[in-house]
């Protein structure tokens, strides 16, 4: 599996370097209720958190609301921040939670059953319809943009629990344990759900990418 | 598709993620390799599964809107207002 090499805002807590003295000072000011410190944090951290929320939410307005909710939640619970992870990592997790809460509270259209999107097999274990190779994605930037729009639309068609696990594991690249903790699932359940989500997304993309029958 | 292998396409599809993560026991992974050597359908399936993951990542890497210079200030104003009304 190729890992995305773009700069990523999320750093797992266990890999976090020691808290810098600047950050420790900022945390002390936050815990003391220093308004200027809160404002400094919002102005410096919100671009990254907004980018994260945009990946998780379909609408810009919802992304901004989720980031706002995340800051309010963070300021309420700053006394519980223990410094074992970086402040940005802690805020990232709170923002993921705010996005998950917001998505779940929104009324959504009836969802397809995941079973309909999983591969089908004959009684003897062979594929019901043999899988066809996929075409190489277009190199042309305009076509590429259209392709990626299509992929985002298909991800949005997934039942919500499967959409959210694709976002957390494959896009935000949270590890299995972190995802399990956020979703209140076992690690085994995260792995199973992620695999099913990828299979379902593959089914939705297949008509667009499979080579024509000879 | 062929009958000349020990595991079925269904079993392979069930454990693709473990196969790609190299977390399968070595003997089972070898059975996967043997199956893939004789089953073009599973080869196509596993390649398209990998491409699905790549496309998902690419779709959201491109989805980030250009930085909006006014956004942090707007969020700050909204948080200020929310905290004020909560007092």
mmCIF file of C-alpha atoms in Angstrom, chain A residues 55-187:
data_model
loop_
_atom_site.group_PDB
_atom_site.id
_atom_site.type_symbol
_atom_site.label_atom_id
_atom_site.label_comp_id
_atom_site.label_asym_id
_atom_site.label_seq_id
_atom_site.Cartn_x
_atom_site.Cartn_y
_atom_site.Cartn_z
ATOM 1 C CA UNK A 55 -12.220 16.168 4.416
ATOM 2 C CA UNK A 56 -14.748 14.807 6.877
ATOM 3 C CA UNK A 57 -17.749 17.043 6.175
ATOM 4 C CA UNK A 58 -19.446 17.549 2.826
ATOM 5 C CA UNK A 59 -20.297 21.239 3.306
ATOM 6 C CA UNK A 60 -17.979 24.138 4.136
ATOM 7 C CA UNK A 61 -20.450 25.528 6.667
ATOM 8 C CA UNK A 62 -20.528 22.216 8.537
ATOM 9 C CA UNK A 63 -16.727 22.035 8.499
ATOM 10 C CA UNK A 64 -16.481 25.489 10.107
ATOM 11 C CA UNK A 65 -19.155 24.624 12.673
ATOM 12 C CA UNK A 66 -17.298 21.425 13.592
ATOM 13 C CA UNK A 67 -14.026 23.315 14.116
ATOM 14 C CA UNK A 68 -15.837 25.890 16.228
ATOM 15 C CA UNK A 69 -17.398 23.086 18.317
ATOM 16 C CA UNK A 70 -13.986 21.477 18.652
ATOM 17 C CA UNK A 71 -12.388 24.645 20.043
ATOM 18 C CA UNK A 72 -15.261 25.158 22.491
ATOM 19 C CA UNK A 73 -14.921 21.579 23.635
ATOM 20 C CA UNK A 74 -11.124 21.864 23.906
ATOM 21 C CA UNK A 75 -11.316 25.028 26.003
ATOM 22 C CA UNK A 76 -13.825 23.402 28.345
ATOM 23 C CA UNK A 77 -11.569 20.416 28.870
ATOM 24 C CA UNK A 78 -8.111 22.054 28.731
ATOM 25 C CA UNK A 79 -7.559 21.130 32.385
ATOM 26 C CA UNK A 80 -7.649 17.474 31.335
ATOM 27 C CA UNK A 81 -4.916 17.939 28.697
ATOM 28 C CA UNK A 82 -2.005 16.082 30.265
ATOM 29 C CA UNK A 83 0.764 16.962 27.799
ATOM 30 C CA UNK A 84 1.474 13.363 26.828
ATOM 31 C CA UNK A 85 0.667 14.245 23.218
ATOM 32 C CA UNK A 86 1.235 17.470 21.354
ATOM 33 C CA UNK A 87 -1.476 20.073 21.709
ATOM 34 C CA UNK A 88 -2.121 19.910 17.942
ATOM 35 C CA UNK A 89 -2.590 16.120 18.133
ATOM 36 C CA UNK A 90 -5.064 16.533 20.980
ATOM 37 C CA UNK A 91 -6.966 19.205 19.029
ATOM 38 C CA UNK A 92 -6.945 17.007 15.934
ATOM 39 C CA UNK A 93 -8.617 14.202 17.835
ATOM 40 C CA UNK A 94 -11.226 16.547 19.322
ATOM 41 C CA UNK A 95 -11.978 17.891 15.826
ATOM 42 C CA UNK A 96 -12.401 14.366 14.437
ATOM 43 C CA UNK A 97 -14.843 13.705 17.271
ATOM 44 C CA UNK A 98 -16.731 16.951 16.599
ATOM 45 C CA UNK A 99 -17.051 15.999 12.901
ATOM 46 C CA UNK A 100 -18.266 12.496 13.753
ATOM 47 C CA UNK A 101 -20.856 13.900 16.176
ATOM 48 C CA UNK A 102 -22.037 16.438 13.640
ATOM 49 C CA UNK A 103 -22.372 13.915 10.811
ATOM 50 C CA UNK A 104 -24.283 11.498 13.022
ATOM 51 C CA UNK A 105 -26.682 14.217 14.163
ATOM 52 C CA UNK A 106 -27.520 15.197 10.596
ATOM 53 C CA UNK A 107 -30.477 13.522 9.014
ATOM 54 C CA UNK A 108 -29.239 11.578 6.043
ATOM 55 C CA UNK A 109 -30.921 9.938 3.096
ATOM 56 C CA UNK A 110 -31.750 6.228 3.442
ATOM 57 C CA UNK A 111 -28.520 4.300 3.086
ATOM 58 C CA UNK A 112 -27.762 1.299 0.929
ATOM 59 C CA UNK A 113 -27.152 -1.996 2.646
ATOM 60 C CA UNK A 114 -23.457 -2.823 2.860
ATOM 61 C CA UNK A 115 -24.265 -6.437 1.938
ATOM 62 C CA UNK A 116 -25.365 -5.307 -1.539
ATOM 63 C CA UNK A 117 -21.949 -3.749 -2.101
ATOM 64 C CA UNK A 118 -19.792 -6.704 -1.058
ATOM 65 C CA UNK A 119 -18.373 -9.169 -3.614
ATOM 66 C CA UNK A 120 -20.662 -12.057 -4.506
ATOM 67 C CA UNK A 121 -19.526 -15.668 -4.707
ATOM 68 C CA UNK A 122 -20.858 -18.967 -5.981
ATOM 69 C CA UNK A 123 -21.396 -21.864 -3.582
ATOM 70 C CA UNK A 124 -18.000 -23.270 -4.564
ATOM 71 C CA UNK A 125 -16.260 -20.038 -3.480
ATOM 72 C CA UNK A 126 -15.495 -18.631 -6.948
ATOM 73 C CA UNK A 127 -16.421 -15.072 -7.920
ATOM 74 C CA UNK A 128 -20.010 -14.905 -9.193
ATOM 75 C CA UNK A 129 -18.772 -12.562 -11.934
ATOM 76 C CA UNK A 130 -15.022 -12.667 -12.599
ATOM 77 C CA UNK A 131 -13.351 -9.362 -11.685
ATOM 78 C CA UNK A 132 -12.040 -7.379 -14.645
ATOM 79 C CA UNK A 133 -8.779 -5.402 -14.567
ATOM 80 C CA UNK A 134 -9.131 -1.657 -14.064
ATOM 81 C CA UNK A 135 -7.999 1.017 -16.476
ATOM 82 C CA UNK A 136 -5.089 3.237 -15.482
ATOM 83 C CA UNK A 137 -6.447 6.505 -14.024
ATOM 84 C CA UNK A 138 -6.169 9.455 -16.451
ATOM 85 C CA UNK A 139 -2.977 11.503 -16.488
ATOM 86 C CA UNK A 140 -4.673 14.589 -17.921
ATOM 87 C CA UNK A 141 -5.318 17.000 -15.044
ATOM 88 C CA UNK A 142 -8.868 17.917 -16.071
ATOM 89 C CA UNK A 143 -9.898 14.290 -16.455
ATOM 90 C CA UNK A 144 -8.042 13.508 -13.235
ATOM 91 C CA UNK A 145 -10.045 16.168 -11.386
ATOM 92 C CA UNK A 146 -13.278 14.686 -12.748
ATOM 93 C CA UNK A 147 -12.149 11.225 -11.669
ATOM 94 C CA UNK A 148 -11.410 12.394 -8.150
ATOM 95 C CA UNK A 149 -14.787 14.183 -7.952
ATOM 96 C CA UNK A 150 -16.371 10.882 -8.905
ATOM 97 C CA UNK A 151 -14.415 9.009 -6.220
ATOM 98 C CA UNK A 152 -15.485 11.520 -3.552
ATOM 99 C CA UNK A 153 -19.117 11.154 -4.661
ATOM 100 C CA UNK A 154 -18.909 7.363 -4.419
ATOM 101 C CA UNK A 155 -17.331 7.596 -0.935
ATOM 102 C CA UNK A 156 -20.281 9.795 0.061
ATOM 103 C CA UNK A 157 -22.631 7.015 -1.086
ATOM 104 C CA UNK A 158 -21.223 4.549 1.429
ATOM 105 C CA UNK A 159 -23.304 3.852 4.537
ATOM 106 C CA UNK A 160 -22.064 6.299 7.198
ATOM 107 C CA UNK A 161 -20.165 3.831 9.432
ATOM 108 C CA UNK A 162 -18.224 2.681 6.371
ATOM 109 C CA UNK A 163 -17.650 6.185 5.024
ATOM 110 C CA UNK A 164 -16.271 7.350 8.365
ATOM 111 C CA UNK A 165 -13.866 4.460 8.704
ATOM 112 C CA UNK A 166 -12.446 5.066 5.203
ATOM 113 C CA UNK A 167 -11.931 8.712 6.148
ATOM 114 C CA UNK A 168 -10.261 7.923 9.474
ATOM 115 C CA UNK A 169 -8.053 5.019 8.388
ATOM 116 C CA UNK A 170 -7.255 5.553 4.703
ATOM 117 C CA UNK A 171 -7.458 9.329 4.443
ATOM 118 C CA UNK A 172 -6.560 10.673 7.893
ATOM 119 C CA UNK A 173 -4.274 7.644 8.378
ATOM 120 C CA UNK A 174 -5.167 7.144 12.026
ATOM 121 C CA UNK A 175 -3.936 3.776 13.236
ATOM 122 C CA UNK A 176 -6.267 0.928 14.133
ATOM 123 C CA UNK A 177 -6.116 1.490 17.899
ATOM 124 C CA UNK A 178 -6.751 5.222 17.631
ATOM 125 C CA UNK A 179 -9.690 4.603 15.300
ATOM 126 C CA UNK A 180 -11.053 1.917 17.619
ATOM 127 C CA UNK A 181 -10.895 4.330 20.533
ATOM 128 C CA UNK A 182 -12.656 7.136 18.600
ATOM 129 C CA UNK A 183 -15.421 4.861 17.340
ATOM 130 C CA UNK A 184 -15.713 2.795 20.522
ATOM 131 C CA UNK A 185 -15.011 -0.423 18.625
ATOM 132 C CA UNK A 186 -12.561 -3.263 19.095
ATOM 133 C CA UNK A 187 -9.439 -3.273 16.919
#
